[in-house]
Amino acid sequence: MTSQPLTYTANALDRATLLRGDTAHVQTLLTGGAARIVLMWNLRHLIDDAPRLQTLSFAAIAGAYDPTASTLVFLGLQDNTPWFALGLPNSEAPPALDIPGAFTALDYRALNEVVALLPGEDASILAYARAMILWHHNHRHCGRCGAKTAITESGHSSTCVNPACAHRTFPRTDPVVIALITRGDKQLGEVCLLGRQAAWPPGMYSCIAGFVEPGETLENAVRREAAEETGVIIGESVGDVRYVASQPWPFPASIMLGFQAAATSAAISRNDLELEDCRWFTKDELRAFGERNAAGPGFKLPNRYAIARLLIDGWLVDRF
Ligand SMILES: [Zn+2]
């Protein structure tokens, strides 16, 4: 059973939203000597051998920081310490930092490669920093008029530089519903519905998930995804789709919204062929599943740090 807080949900920073508009003050926080700066370079972050997130001072990054080519975001405060995220331009050679002992490209690690080893607070700050920088990288031009955009509000908005337009946009997160679908079976007892995509490690099964569409409720997104991917019908009553928990998922810009859903049908039909396989499992069958990275054949669970695992583990101990 999962007892640790869900991965990416332990962000200890005060987002200090009221400071964001005071860019002169935020600039003094950046250069005042106390700032801790989280780097992102080639989609990777500085991680030390512990492994822990390695932050840098402004003095260390000043030479590599070109405001016209870099993405700087004020993340917030931890006690009185200001935190920033700095996205540097992609390049073959690592950025030149002004600190003793040069970092090599190997010191920059992909978040999803190290997340299982990182303390929860570090992973959560990285999820926040990564999502903010990626959003800016993917919104360099105005969606309304096509002109370039400029970073505003200390990184928490982006504004079109065309004065006749001046359209302002805000960092987005894309909602994804993920559901543990259950049913009472006459012969088997309580069973849950898990599926697998062809790209996943052999034997791994997980909960049913998909993006919420505009104009759709979260509950109906669960019902639609279940019908498309598995052919299973979810009940129409209010309590048939119940919210459990959420998890930021910055790959690149999602928030996973976890539900338990009650099925009213059993027959499986992989209508959109997104899943390679889909089955009902009993609790005893699930308890015999191996870990995702376990060697050998057999069924495997999703990663311990994914919300799918929290949903499965919670169901196994009757928490829901
Ligand atoms: Zn514009």
PDB file of C-alpha atoms and ligand atoms in Angstrom:
ATOM      1  CA  MET A   1       0.000   0.000   0.000  1.00  0.00           C
ATOM      2  CA  THR A   2       1.283   3.466  -0.841  1.00  0.00           C
ATOM      3  CA  SER A   3       2.080   5.481   2.279  1.00  0.00           C
ATOM      4  CA  GLN A   4       4.369   8.117   0.750  1.00  0.00           C
ATOM      5  CA  PRO A   5       2.741  11.255  -0.671  1.00  0.00           C
ATOM      6  CA  LEU A   6       2.019  10.852  -4.347  1.00  0.00           C
ATOM      7  CA  THR A   7       5.063  11.780  -6.452  1.00  0.00           C
ATOM      8  CA  TYR A   8       5.125  15.376  -7.766  1.00  0.00           C
ATOM      9  CA  THR A   9       2.604  16.509  -5.115  1.00  0.00           C
ATOM     10  CA  ALA A  10       5.059  17.581  -2.367  1.00  0.00           C
ATOM     11  CA  ASN A  11       5.934  21.052  -3.601  1.00  0.00           C
ATOM     12  CA  ALA A  12       7.033  23.006  -0.529  1.00  0.00           C
ATOM     13  CA  LEU A  13       7.306  26.376  -2.293  1.00  0.00           C
ATOM     14  CA  ASP A  14       5.021  29.275  -1.474  1.00  0.00           C
ATOM     15  CA  ARG A  15       4.145  30.380  -5.008  1.00  0.00           C
ATOM     16  CA  ALA A  16       4.102  34.004  -3.825  1.00  0.00           C
ATOM     17  CA  THR A  17       1.651  34.914  -6.561  1.00  0.00           C
ATOM     18  CA  LEU A  18       1.287  38.530  -5.388  1.00  0.00           C
ATOM     19  CA  LEU A  19       4.994  39.187  -6.026  1.00  0.00           C
ATOM     20  CA  ARG A  20       4.928  38.128  -9.681  1.00  0.00           C
ATOM     21  CA  GLY A  21       3.704  41.446 -11.017  1.00  0.00           C
ATOM     22  CA  ASP A  22       6.456  43.394  -9.236  1.00  0.00           C
ATOM     23  CA  THR A  23       9.169  42.523 -11.708  1.00  0.00           C
ATOM     24  CA  ALA A  24      11.659  45.023 -10.242  1.00  0.00           C
ATOM     25  CA  HIS A  25      11.380  43.340  -6.858  1.00  0.00           C
ATOM     26  CA  VAL A  26      11.625  39.869  -8.394  1.00  0.00           C
ATOM     27  CA  GLN A  27      14.789  41.025 -10.194  1.00  0.00           C
ATOM     28  CA  THR A  28      16.336  41.970  -6.838  1.00  0.00           C
ATOM     29  CA  LEU A  29      15.370  38.533  -5.518  1.00  0.00           C
ATOM     30  CA  LEU A  30      17.134  36.986  -8.506  1.00  0.00           C
ATOM     31  CA  THR A  31      20.372  38.928  -8.153  1.00  0.00           C
ATOM     32  CA  GLY A  32      20.408  39.442  -4.380  1.00  0.00           C
ATOM     33  CA  GLY A  33      22.609  36.449  -3.618  1.00  0.00           C
ATOM     34  CA  ALA A  34      20.068  34.130  -1.989  1.00  0.00           C
ATOM     35  CA  ALA A  35      18.317  32.833  -5.098  1.00  0.00           C
ATOM     36  CA  ARG A  36      18.281  29.106  -5.826  1.00  0.00           C
ATOM     37  CA  ILE A  37      18.047  28.464  -9.537  1.00  0.00           C
ATOM     38  CA  VAL A  38      16.792  25.241 -11.117  1.00  0.00           C
ATOM     39  CA  LEU A  39      18.315  24.734 -14.557  1.00  0.00           C
ATOM     40  CA  MET A  40      16.794  23.012 -17.521  1.00  0.00           C
ATOM     41  CA  TRP A  41      19.040  22.300 -20.482  1.00  0.00           C
ATOM     42  CA  ASN A  42      18.128  19.934 -23.354  1.00  0.00           C
ATOM     43  CA  LEU A  43      15.032  18.959 -21.287  1.00  0.00           C
ATOM     44  CA  ARG A  44      17.349  17.808 -18.478  1.00  0.00           C
ATOM     45  CA  HIS A  45      18.185  19.002 -14.985  1.00  0.00           C
ATOM     46  CA  LEU A  46      21.299  19.124 -12.795  1.00  0.00           C
ATOM     47  CA  ILE A  47      21.152  16.157 -10.411  1.00  0.00           C
ATOM     48  CA  ASP A  48      24.008  15.292  -8.042  1.00  0.00           C
ATOM     49  CA  ASP A  49      25.182  11.841  -6.951  1.00  0.00           C
ATOM     50  CA  ALA A  50      22.920  11.656  -3.857  1.00  0.00           C
ATOM     51  CA  PRO A  51      20.750  11.986  -6.014  1.00  0.00           C
ATOM     52  CA  ARG A  52      19.341  15.417  -5.207  1.00  0.00           C
ATOM     53  CA  LEU A  53      18.265  18.360  -7.270  1.00  0.00           C
ATOM     54  CA  GLN A  54      21.262  20.671  -7.620  1.00  0.00           C
ATOM     55  CA  THR A  55      20.437  24.385  -7.619  1.00  0.00           C
ATOM     56  CA  LEU A  56      22.759  27.215  -8.576  1.00  0.00           C
ATOM     57  CA  SER A  57      23.302  30.811  -7.477  1.00  0.00           C
ATOM     58  CA  PHE A  58      22.729  33.750  -9.794  1.00  0.00           C
ATOM     59  CA  ALA A  59      26.493  34.360  -9.882  1.00  0.00           C
ATOM     60  CA  ALA A  60      27.009  30.837 -11.198  1.00  0.00           C
ATOM     61  CA  ILE A  61      24.571  31.218 -14.073  1.00  0.00           C
ATOM     62  CA  ALA A  62      25.055  34.928 -14.857  1.00  0.00           C
ATOM     63  CA  GLY A  63      27.440  34.222 -17.753  1.00  0.00           C
ATOM     64  CA  ALA A  64      25.111  31.659 -19.328  1.00  0.00           C
ATOM     65  CA  TYR A  65      21.931  33.683 -18.800  1.00  0.00           C
ATOM     66  CA  ASP A  66      20.945  35.590 -21.897  1.00  0.00           C
ATOM     67  CA  PRO A  67      17.504  37.095 -21.260  1.00  0.00           C
ATOM     68  CA  THR A  68      16.779  37.117 -25.000  1.00  0.00           C
ATOM     69  CA  ALA A  69      17.427  33.393 -25.419  1.00  0.00           C
ATOM     70  CA  SER A  70      16.664  31.966 -21.975  1.00  0.00           C
ATOM     71  CA  THR A  71      13.417  31.360 -20.118  1.00  0.00           C
ATOM     72  CA  LEU A  72      13.363  32.626 -16.542  1.00  0.00           C
ATOM     73  CA  VAL A  73      10.455  31.890 -14.204  1.00  0.00           C
ATOM     74  CA  PHE A  74      10.050  32.975 -10.582  1.00  0.00           C
ATOM     75  CA  LEU A  75       8.834  29.803  -8.864  1.00  0.00           C
ATOM     76  CA  GLY A  76       8.199  31.229  -5.397  1.00  0.00           C
ATOM     77  CA  LEU A  77       9.681  31.310  -1.909  1.00  0.00           C
ATOM     78  CA  GLN A  78      10.802  28.652   0.535  1.00  0.00           C
ATOM     79  CA  ASP A  79      10.925  30.513   3.857  1.00  0.00           C
ATOM     80  CA  ASN A  80      12.661  33.641   2.573  1.00  0.00           C
ATOM     81  CA  THR A  81      14.685  31.941  -0.129  1.00  0.00           C
ATOM     82  CA  PRO A  82      13.588  32.817  -3.662  1.00  0.00           C
ATOM     83  CA  TRP A  83      13.504  29.983  -6.205  1.00  0.00           C
ATOM     84  CA  PHE A  84      13.710  30.391  -9.955  1.00  0.00           C
ATOM     85  CA  ALA A  85      13.631  28.097 -12.972  1.00  0.00           C
ATOM     86  CA  LEU A  86      15.970  28.897 -15.849  1.00  0.00           C
ATOM     87  CA  GLY A  87      15.543  27.223 -19.217  1.00  0.00           C
ATOM     88  CA  LEU A  88      18.696  27.537 -21.311  1.00  0.00           C
ATOM     89  CA  PRO A  89      18.774  27.165 -25.098  1.00  0.00           C
ATOM     90  CA  ASN A  90      19.344  23.630 -26.322  1.00  0.00           C
ATOM     91  CA  SER A  91      22.915  23.047 -27.460  1.00  0.00           C
ATOM     92  CA  GLU A  92      25.454  20.283 -27.978  1.00  0.00           C
ATOM     93  CA  ALA A  93      27.834  21.448 -25.252  1.00  0.00           C
ATOM     94  CA  PRO A  94      26.617  21.998 -21.688  1.00  0.00           C
ATOM     95  CA  PRO A  95      26.171  25.625 -20.619  1.00  0.00           C
ATOM     96  CA  ALA A  96      29.266  27.421 -19.320  1.00  0.00           C
ATOM     97  CA  LEU A  97      28.683  28.002 -15.614  1.00  0.00           C
ATOM     98  CA  ASP A  98      30.829  30.164 -13.380  1.00  0.00           C
ATOM     99  CA  ILE A  99      31.522  27.666 -10.587  1.00  0.00           C
ATOM    100  CA  PRO A 100      34.455  25.478  -9.618  1.00  0.00           C
ATOM    101  CA  GLY A 101      34.304  22.033 -11.184  1.00  0.00           C
ATOM    102  CA  ALA A 102      32.592  21.990 -14.538  1.00  0.00           C
ATOM    103  CA  PHE A 103      29.443  19.977 -15.020  1.00  0.00           C
ATOM    104  CA  THR A 104      29.361  17.623 -17.952  1.00  0.00           C
ATOM    105  CA  ALA A 105      26.372  16.621 -20.020  1.00  0.00           C
ATOM    106  CA  LEU A 106      26.108  13.497 -17.827  1.00  0.00           C
ATOM    107  CA  ASP A 107      25.273  15.654 -14.778  1.00  0.00           C
ATOM    108  CA  TYR A 108      22.037  16.680 -16.498  1.00  0.00           C
ATOM    109  CA  ARG A 109      19.401  13.996 -16.067  1.00  0.00           C
ATOM    110  CA  ALA A 110      15.894  13.484 -17.418  1.00  0.00           C
ATOM    111  CA  LEU A 111      13.276  13.802 -14.679  1.00  0.00           C
ATOM    112  CA  ASN A 112      11.508  10.563 -15.535  1.00  0.00           C
ATOM    113  CA  GLU A 113      14.827   8.679 -15.317  1.00  0.00           C
ATOM    114  CA  VAL A 114      15.641   9.800 -11.774  1.00  0.00           C
ATOM    115  CA  VAL A 115      12.247  10.439 -10.226  1.00  0.00           C
ATOM    116  CA  ALA A 116      12.112   7.125  -8.390  1.00  0.00           C
ATOM    117  CA  LEU A 117      15.329   8.016  -6.530  1.00  0.00           C
ATOM    118  CA  LEU A 118      14.727  11.699  -5.819  1.00  0.00           C
ATOM    119  CA  PRO A 119      13.226  13.057  -2.574  1.00  0.00           C
ATOM    120  CA  GLY A 120       9.576  13.973  -3.116  1.00  0.00           C
ATOM    121  CA  GLU A 121      10.177  17.714  -2.641  1.00  0.00           C
ATOM    122  CA  ASP A 122      12.899  17.775  -5.288  1.00  0.00           C
ATOM    123  CA  ALA A 123      10.759  15.876  -7.783  1.00  0.00           C
ATOM    124  CA  SER A 124       7.819  18.190  -7.126  1.00  0.00           C
ATOM    125  CA  ILE A 125       9.833  21.379  -7.666  1.00  0.00           C
ATOM    126  CA  LEU A 126      11.281  19.916 -10.855  1.00  0.00           C
ATOM    127  CA  ALA A 127       7.806  19.039 -12.097  1.00  0.00           C
ATOM    128  CA  TYR A 128       6.752  22.657 -11.569  1.00  0.00           C
ATOM    129  CA  ALA A 129       9.921  24.130 -13.127  1.00  0.00           C
ATOM    130  CA  ARG A 130       9.834  21.775 -16.107  1.00  0.00           C
ATOM    131  CA  ALA A 131       6.178  22.438 -16.869  1.00  0.00           C
ATOM    132  CA  MET A 132       6.664  26.210 -16.752  1.00  0.00           C
ATOM    133  CA  ILE A 133       9.717  26.222 -18.997  1.00  0.00           C
ATOM    134  CA  LEU A 134       8.182  23.818 -21.513  1.00  0.00           C
ATOM    135  CA  TRP A 135       5.066  25.940 -21.734  1.00  0.00           C
ATOM    136  CA  HIS A 136       7.140  29.000 -22.633  1.00  0.00           C
ATOM    137  CA  HIS A 137       9.226  27.012 -25.126  1.00  0.00           C
ATOM    138  CA  ASN A 138       6.036  25.931 -26.885  1.00  0.00           C
ATOM    139  CA  HIS A 139       4.407  29.378 -26.904  1.00  0.00           C
ATOM    140  CA  ARG A 140       6.971  31.672 -28.514  1.00  0.00           C
ATOM    141  CA  HIS A 141       4.430  33.168 -30.890  1.00  0.00           C
ATOM    142  CA  CYS A 142       1.021  34.665 -30.348  1.00  0.00           C
ATOM    143  CA  GLY A 143      -1.815  32.275 -31.086  1.00  0.00           C
ATOM    144  CA  ARG A 144      -4.019  35.185 -32.158  1.00  0.00           C
ATOM    145  CA  CYS A 145      -1.823  37.234 -34.538  1.00  0.00           C
ATOM    146  CA  GLY A 146       1.373  35.221 -34.947  1.00  0.00           C
ATOM    147  CA  ALA A 147       3.771  37.896 -33.634  1.00  0.00           C
ATOM    148  CA  LYS A 148       6.427  37.014 -31.095  1.00  0.00           C
ATOM    149  CA  THR A 149       5.543  36.842 -27.421  1.00  0.00           C
ATOM    150  CA  ALA A 150       7.446  38.159 -24.417  1.00  0.00           C
ATOM    151  CA  ILE A 151       7.594  36.605 -20.977  1.00  0.00           C
ATOM    152  CA  THR A 152       5.637  38.697 -18.465  1.00  0.00           C
ATOM    153  CA  GLU A 153       4.650  38.548 -14.785  1.00  0.00           C
ATOM    154  CA  SER A 154       7.975  36.998 -13.800  1.00  0.00           C
ATOM    155  CA  GLY A 155       7.329  34.030 -16.066  1.00  0.00           C
ATOM    156  CA  HIS A 156       3.671  33.450 -15.201  1.00  0.00           C
ATOM    157  CA  SER A 157       2.218  34.879 -18.365  1.00  0.00           C
ATOM    158  CA  SER A 158       3.223  35.529 -21.940  1.00  0.00           C
ATOM    159  CA  THR A 159       2.206  38.656 -23.843  1.00  0.00           C
ATOM    160  CA  CYS A 160       2.126  39.353 -27.566  1.00  0.00           C
ATOM    161  CA  VAL A 161       4.634  42.081 -28.503  1.00  0.00           C
ATOM    162  CA  ASN A 162       2.361  43.414 -31.267  1.00  0.00           C
ATOM    163  CA  PRO A 163       0.874  46.522 -29.581  1.00  0.00           C
ATOM    164  CA  ALA A 164      -2.325  46.252 -31.626  1.00  0.00           C
ATOM    165  CA  CYS A 165      -2.860  42.745 -30.245  1.00  0.00           C
ATOM    166  CA  ALA A 166      -1.163  42.491 -26.824  1.00  0.00           C
ATOM    167  CA  HIS A 167      -2.904  39.151 -26.270  1.00  0.00           C
ATOM    168  CA  ARG A 168      -1.909  37.660 -22.930  1.00  0.00           C
ATOM    169  CA  THR A 169      -1.866  33.929 -22.203  1.00  0.00           C
ATOM    170  CA  PHE A 170      -1.163  31.940 -19.079  1.00  0.00           C
ATOM    171  CA  PRO A 171       0.652  28.647 -18.536  1.00  0.00           C
ATOM    172  CA  ARG A 172      -1.743  25.793 -19.138  1.00  0.00           C
ATOM    173  CA  THR A 173      -2.006  22.315 -17.768  1.00  0.00           C
ATOM    174  CA  ASP A 174      -3.909  19.686 -19.727  1.00  0.00           C
ATOM    175  CA  PRO A 175      -6.363  17.602 -17.677  1.00  0.00           C
ATOM    176  CA  VAL A 176      -6.177  13.840 -18.100  1.00  0.00           C
ATOM    177  CA  VAL A 177      -8.692  11.556 -16.411  1.00  0.00           C
ATOM    178  CA  ILE A 178      -7.433   8.204 -15.186  1.00  0.00           C
ATOM    179  CA  ALA A 179      -9.839   5.724 -13.693  1.00  0.00           C
ATOM    180  CA  LEU A 180      -9.793   2.489 -11.798  1.00  0.00           C
ATOM    181  CA  ILE A 181     -12.939   0.867 -13.173  1.00  0.00           C
ATOM    182  CA  THR A 182     -14.519  -1.802 -10.977  1.00  0.00           C
ATOM    183  CA  ARG A 183     -17.477  -4.167 -11.068  1.00  0.00           C
ATOM    184  CA  GLY A 184     -18.979  -6.843  -8.855  1.00  0.00           C
ATOM    185  CA  ASP A 185     -18.816 -10.144 -10.743  1.00  0.00           C
ATOM    186  CA  LYS A 186     -21.172 -12.976  -9.765  1.00  0.00           C
ATOM    187  CA  GLN A 187     -18.464 -15.634  -9.944  1.00  0.00           C
ATOM    188  CA  LEU A 188     -15.259 -13.718  -9.316  1.00  0.00           C
ATOM    189  CA  GLY A 189     -16.353 -11.096  -6.799  1.00  0.00           C
ATOM    190  CA  GLU A 190     -14.958  -7.570  -7.100  1.00  0.00           C
ATOM    191  CA  VAL A 191     -12.870  -7.090 -10.247  1.00  0.00           C
ATOM    192  CA  CYS A 192     -11.093  -4.130 -11.836  1.00  0.00           C
ATOM    193  CA  LEU A 193     -10.418  -3.274 -15.450  1.00  0.00           C
ATOM    194  CA  LEU A 194      -6.825  -2.714 -16.582  1.00  0.00           C
ATOM    195  CA  GLY A 195      -5.369  -2.366 -20.043  1.00  0.00           C
ATOM    196  CA  ARG A 196      -2.007  -2.125 -21.700  1.00  0.00           C
ATOM    197  CA  GLN A 197      -0.554  -0.183 -24.602  1.00  0.00           C
ATOM    198  CA  ALA A 198       1.796  -1.926 -27.002  1.00  0.00           C
ATOM    199  CA  ALA A 199       4.632   0.492 -26.180  1.00  0.00           C
ATOM    200  CA  TRP A 200       4.652  -0.396 -22.469  1.00  0.00           C
ATOM    201  CA  PRO A 201       7.043  -2.909 -20.897  1.00  0.00           C
ATOM    202  CA  PRO A 202       5.844  -6.477 -21.535  1.00  0.00           C
ATOM    203  CA  GLY A 203       3.206  -7.575 -19.045  1.00  0.00           C
ATOM    204  CA  MET A 204       2.487  -4.123 -17.614  1.00  0.00           C
ATOM    205  CA  TYR A 205      -1.180  -3.194 -17.184  1.00  0.00           C
ATOM    206  CA  SER A 206      -2.614   0.066 -15.896  1.00  0.00           C
ATOM    207  CA  CYS A 207      -5.773   2.099 -15.421  1.00  0.00           C
ATOM    208  CA  ILE A 208      -7.818   3.556 -18.269  1.00  0.00           C
ATOM    209  CA  ALA A 209      -6.856   7.159 -19.086  1.00  0.00           C
ATOM    210  CA  GLY A 210      -7.351   9.912 -21.616  1.00  0.00           C
ATOM    211  CA  PHE A 211      -7.443  13.665 -22.193  1.00  0.00           C
ATOM    212  CA  VAL A 212     -10.483  15.680 -21.228  1.00  0.00           C
ATOM    213  CA  GLU A 213     -12.002  17.407 -24.250  1.00  0.00           C
ATOM    214  CA  PRO A 214     -13.371  20.971 -24.352  1.00  0.00           C
ATOM    215  CA  GLY A 215     -16.984  21.165 -23.289  1.00  0.00           C
ATOM    216  CA  GLU A 216     -16.817  17.869 -21.417  1.00  0.00           C
ATOM    217  CA  THR A 217     -17.202  17.122 -17.716  1.00  0.00           C
ATOM    218  CA  LEU A 218     -14.535  15.059 -16.009  1.00  0.00           C
ATOM    219  CA  GLU A 219     -17.079  12.337 -15.267  1.00  0.00           C
ATOM    220  CA  ASN A 220     -18.129  12.111 -18.891  1.00  0.00           C
ATOM    221  CA  ALA A 221     -14.498  12.032 -20.000  1.00  0.00           C
ATOM    222  CA  VAL A 222     -14.097   8.918 -17.826  1.00  0.00           C
ATOM    223  CA  ARG A 223     -17.231   7.400 -19.388  1.00  0.00           C
ATOM    224  CA  ARG A 224     -16.128   8.242 -22.942  1.00  0.00           C
ATOM    225  CA  GLU A 225     -12.579   6.926 -22.535  1.00  0.00           C
ATOM    226  CA  ALA A 226     -13.881   3.702 -21.001  1.00  0.00           C
ATOM    227  CA  ALA A 227     -16.291   3.211 -23.894  1.00  0.00           C
ATOM    228  CA  GLU A 228     -13.717   4.056 -26.597  1.00  0.00           C
ATOM    229  CA  GLU A 229     -10.825   2.040 -25.220  1.00  0.00           C
ATOM    230  CA  THR A 230     -12.619  -0.905 -23.594  1.00  0.00           C
ATOM    231  CA  GLY A 231     -16.286  -0.908 -24.592  1.00  0.00           C
ATOM    232  CA  VAL A 232     -17.198  -1.021 -20.893  1.00  0.00           C
ATOM    233  CA  ILE A 233     -20.131   1.158 -19.810  1.00  0.00           C
ATOM    234  CA  ILE A 234     -19.787   3.317 -16.688  1.00  0.00           C
ATOM    235  CA  GLY A 235     -22.874   4.084 -14.586  1.00  0.00           C
ATOM    236  CA  GLU A 236     -24.708   7.362 -15.094  1.00  0.00           C
ATOM    237  CA  SER A 237     -25.377   8.095 -11.422  1.00  0.00           C
ATOM    238  CA  VAL A 238     -23.428  10.796  -9.570  1.00  0.00           C
ATOM    239  CA  GLY A 239     -21.590   8.304  -7.340  1.00  0.00           C
ATOM    240  CA  ASP A 240     -20.571   6.054 -10.225  1.00  0.00           C
ATOM    241  CA  VAL A 241     -17.526   8.229 -11.024  1.00  0.00           C
ATOM    242  CA  ARG A 242     -15.793   9.339  -7.841  1.00  0.00           C
ATOM    243  CA  TYR A 243     -12.787  11.640  -7.609  1.00  0.00           C
ATOM    244  CA  VAL A 244      -9.835  10.246  -5.645  1.00  0.00           C
ATOM    245  CA  ALA A 245      -6.695  12.394  -6.115  1.00  0.00           C
ATOM    246  CA  SER A 246      -4.659  14.400  -8.618  1.00  0.00           C
ATOM    247  CA  GLN A 247      -1.034  14.446  -9.713  1.00  0.00           C
ATOM    248  CA  PRO A 248       0.928  16.966 -11.797  1.00  0.00           C
ATOM    249  CA  TRP A 249       2.458  15.133 -14.761  1.00  0.00           C
ATOM    250  CA  PRO A 250       4.815  17.443 -16.663  1.00  0.00           C
ATOM    251  CA  PHE A 251       5.412  15.221 -19.704  1.00  0.00           C
ATOM    252  CA  PRO A 252       4.901  17.777 -21.031  1.00  0.00           C
ATOM    253  CA  ALA A 253       1.949  19.568 -19.450  1.00  0.00           C
ATOM    254  CA  SER A 254      -0.675  17.365 -17.842  1.00  0.00           C
ATOM    255  CA  ILE A 255      -2.456  17.010 -14.576  1.00  0.00           C
ATOM    256  CA  MET A 256      -3.693  13.496 -13.894  1.00  0.00           C
ATOM    257  CA  LEU A 257      -7.130  13.417 -12.282  1.00  0.00           C
ATOM    258  CA  GLY A 258      -7.684  10.082 -10.584  1.00  0.00           C
ATOM    259  CA  PHE A 259     -11.128   8.501 -10.288  1.00  0.00           C
ATOM    260  CA  GLN A 260     -12.757   5.278  -9.297  1.00  0.00           C
ATOM    261  CA  ALA A 261     -15.600   4.352 -11.627  1.00  0.00           C
ATOM    262  CA  ALA A 262     -18.338   1.725 -11.367  1.00  0.00           C
ATOM    263  CA  ALA A 263     -19.015  -0.301 -14.506  1.00  0.00           C
ATOM    264  CA  THR A 264     -22.490  -1.489 -15.449  1.00  0.00           C
ATOM    265  CA  SER A 265     -21.317  -3.874 -18.174  1.00  0.00           C
ATOM    266  CA  ALA A 266     -18.624  -6.551 -18.436  1.00  0.00           C
ATOM    267  CA  ALA A 267     -18.015  -7.203 -22.141  1.00  0.00           C
ATOM    268  CA  ILE A 268     -14.716  -5.816 -23.434  1.00  0.00           C
ATOM    269  CA  SER A 269     -14.378  -4.334 -26.905  1.00  0.00           C
ATOM    270  CA  ARG A 270     -11.225  -2.386 -27.781  1.00  0.00           C
ATOM    271  CA  ASN A 271     -13.057   0.013 -30.070  1.00  0.00           C
ATOM    272  CA  ASP A 272     -10.325   2.562 -30.814  1.00  0.00           C
ATOM    273  CA  LEU A 273      -7.494  -0.004 -30.646  1.00  0.00           C
ATOM    274  CA  GLU A 274      -5.474   2.309 -28.410  1.00  0.00           C
ATOM    275  CA  LEU A 275      -4.992  -0.614 -26.043  1.00  0.00           C
ATOM    276  CA  GLU A 276      -3.200  -3.786 -27.045  1.00  0.00           C
ATOM    277  CA  ASP A 277      -5.086  -5.753 -24.411  1.00  0.00           C
ATOM    278  CA  CYS A 278      -7.653  -5.138 -21.698  1.00  0.00           C
ATOM    279  CA  ARG A 279      -8.912  -7.498 -18.975  1.00  0.00           C
ATOM    280  CA  TRP A 280     -10.781  -7.746 -15.713  1.00  0.00           C
ATOM    281  CA  PHE A 281      -8.583  -8.781 -12.762  1.00  0.00           C
ATOM    282  CA  THR A 282      -9.512  -9.989  -9.284  1.00  0.00           C
ATOM    283  CA  LYS A 283      -7.753  -8.675  -6.185  1.00  0.00           C
ATOM    284  CA  ASP A 284      -5.926 -11.979  -5.769  1.00  0.00           C
ATOM    285  CA  GLU A 285      -4.698 -11.797  -9.353  1.00  0.00           C
ATOM    286  CA  LEU A 286      -3.498  -8.222  -8.849  1.00  0.00           C
ATOM    287  CA  ARG A 287      -1.651  -9.157  -5.654  1.00  0.00           C
ATOM    288  CA  ALA A 288       0.409 -11.603  -7.715  1.00  0.00           C
ATOM    289  CA  PHE A 289       1.517  -8.883 -10.166  1.00  0.00           C
ATOM    290  CA  GLY A 290       5.236  -8.025 -10.194  1.00  0.00           C
ATOM    291  CA  GLU A 291       6.793  -4.569 -10.131  1.00  0.00           C
ATOM    292  CA  ARG A 292       7.019  -2.735 -13.453  1.00  0.00           C
ATOM    293  CA  ASN A 293      10.781  -3.272 -13.790  1.00  0.00           C
ATOM    294  CA  ALA A 294      10.800  -6.857 -12.491  1.00  0.00           C
ATOM    295  CA  ALA A 295      12.618  -9.355 -14.671  1.00  0.00           C
ATOM    296  CA  GLY A 296      10.866 -12.275 -16.274  1.00  0.00           C
ATOM    297  CA  PRO A 297       7.404 -12.929 -17.611  1.00  0.00           C
ATOM    298  CA  GLY A 298       4.051 -12.308 -15.936  1.00  0.00           C
ATOM    299  CA  PHE A 299       1.805  -9.372 -15.214  1.00  0.00           C
ATOM    300  CA  LYS A 300       3.401  -6.139 -13.967  1.00  0.00           C
ATOM    301  CA  LEU A 301       2.068  -3.136 -12.052  1.00  0.00           C
ATOM    302  CA  PRO A 302       2.548   0.481 -13.121  1.00  0.00           C
ATOM    303  CA  ASN A 303       5.342   2.493 -11.488  1.00  0.00           C
ATOM    304  CA  ARG A 304       5.067   3.244  -7.788  1.00  0.00           C
ATOM    305  CA  TYR A 305       5.238   6.989  -8.547  1.00  0.00           C
ATOM    306  CA  ALA A 306       2.277   7.025 -10.948  1.00  0.00           C
ATOM    307  CA  ILE A 307      -1.254   7.811  -9.759  1.00  0.00           C
ATOM    308  CA  ALA A 308      -2.451   4.594 -11.434  1.00  0.00           C
ATOM    309  CA  ARG A 309      -0.565   2.733  -8.742  1.00  0.00           C
ATOM    310  CA  LEU A 310      -2.216   4.729  -5.962  1.00  0.00           C
ATOM    311  CA  LEU A 311      -5.617   3.858  -7.426  1.00  0.00           C
ATOM    312  CA  ILE A 312      -4.758   0.155  -7.695  1.00  0.00           C
ATOM    313  CA  ASP A 313      -3.116  -0.059  -4.255  1.00  0.00           C
ATOM    314  CA  GLY A 314      -6.015   1.822  -2.676  1.00  0.00           C
ATOM    315  CA  TRP A 315      -8.553  -0.542  -4.204  1.00  0.00           C
ATOM    316  CA  LEU A 316      -6.607  -3.590  -2.999  1.00  0.00           C
ATOM    317  CA  VAL A 317      -6.895  -2.453   0.618  1.00  0.00           C
ATOM    318  CA  ASP A 318     -10.527  -1.322   0.228  1.00  0.00           C
ATOM    319  CA  ARG A 319      -9.608   2.319   0.753  1.00  0.00           C
ATOM    320  CA  PHE A 320     -12.153   3.438  -1.817  1.00  0.00           C
TER     321      PHE A 320
HETATM  322 ZN    ZN B   1      -0.774  38.855 -30.974  1.00  0.00          ZN
END
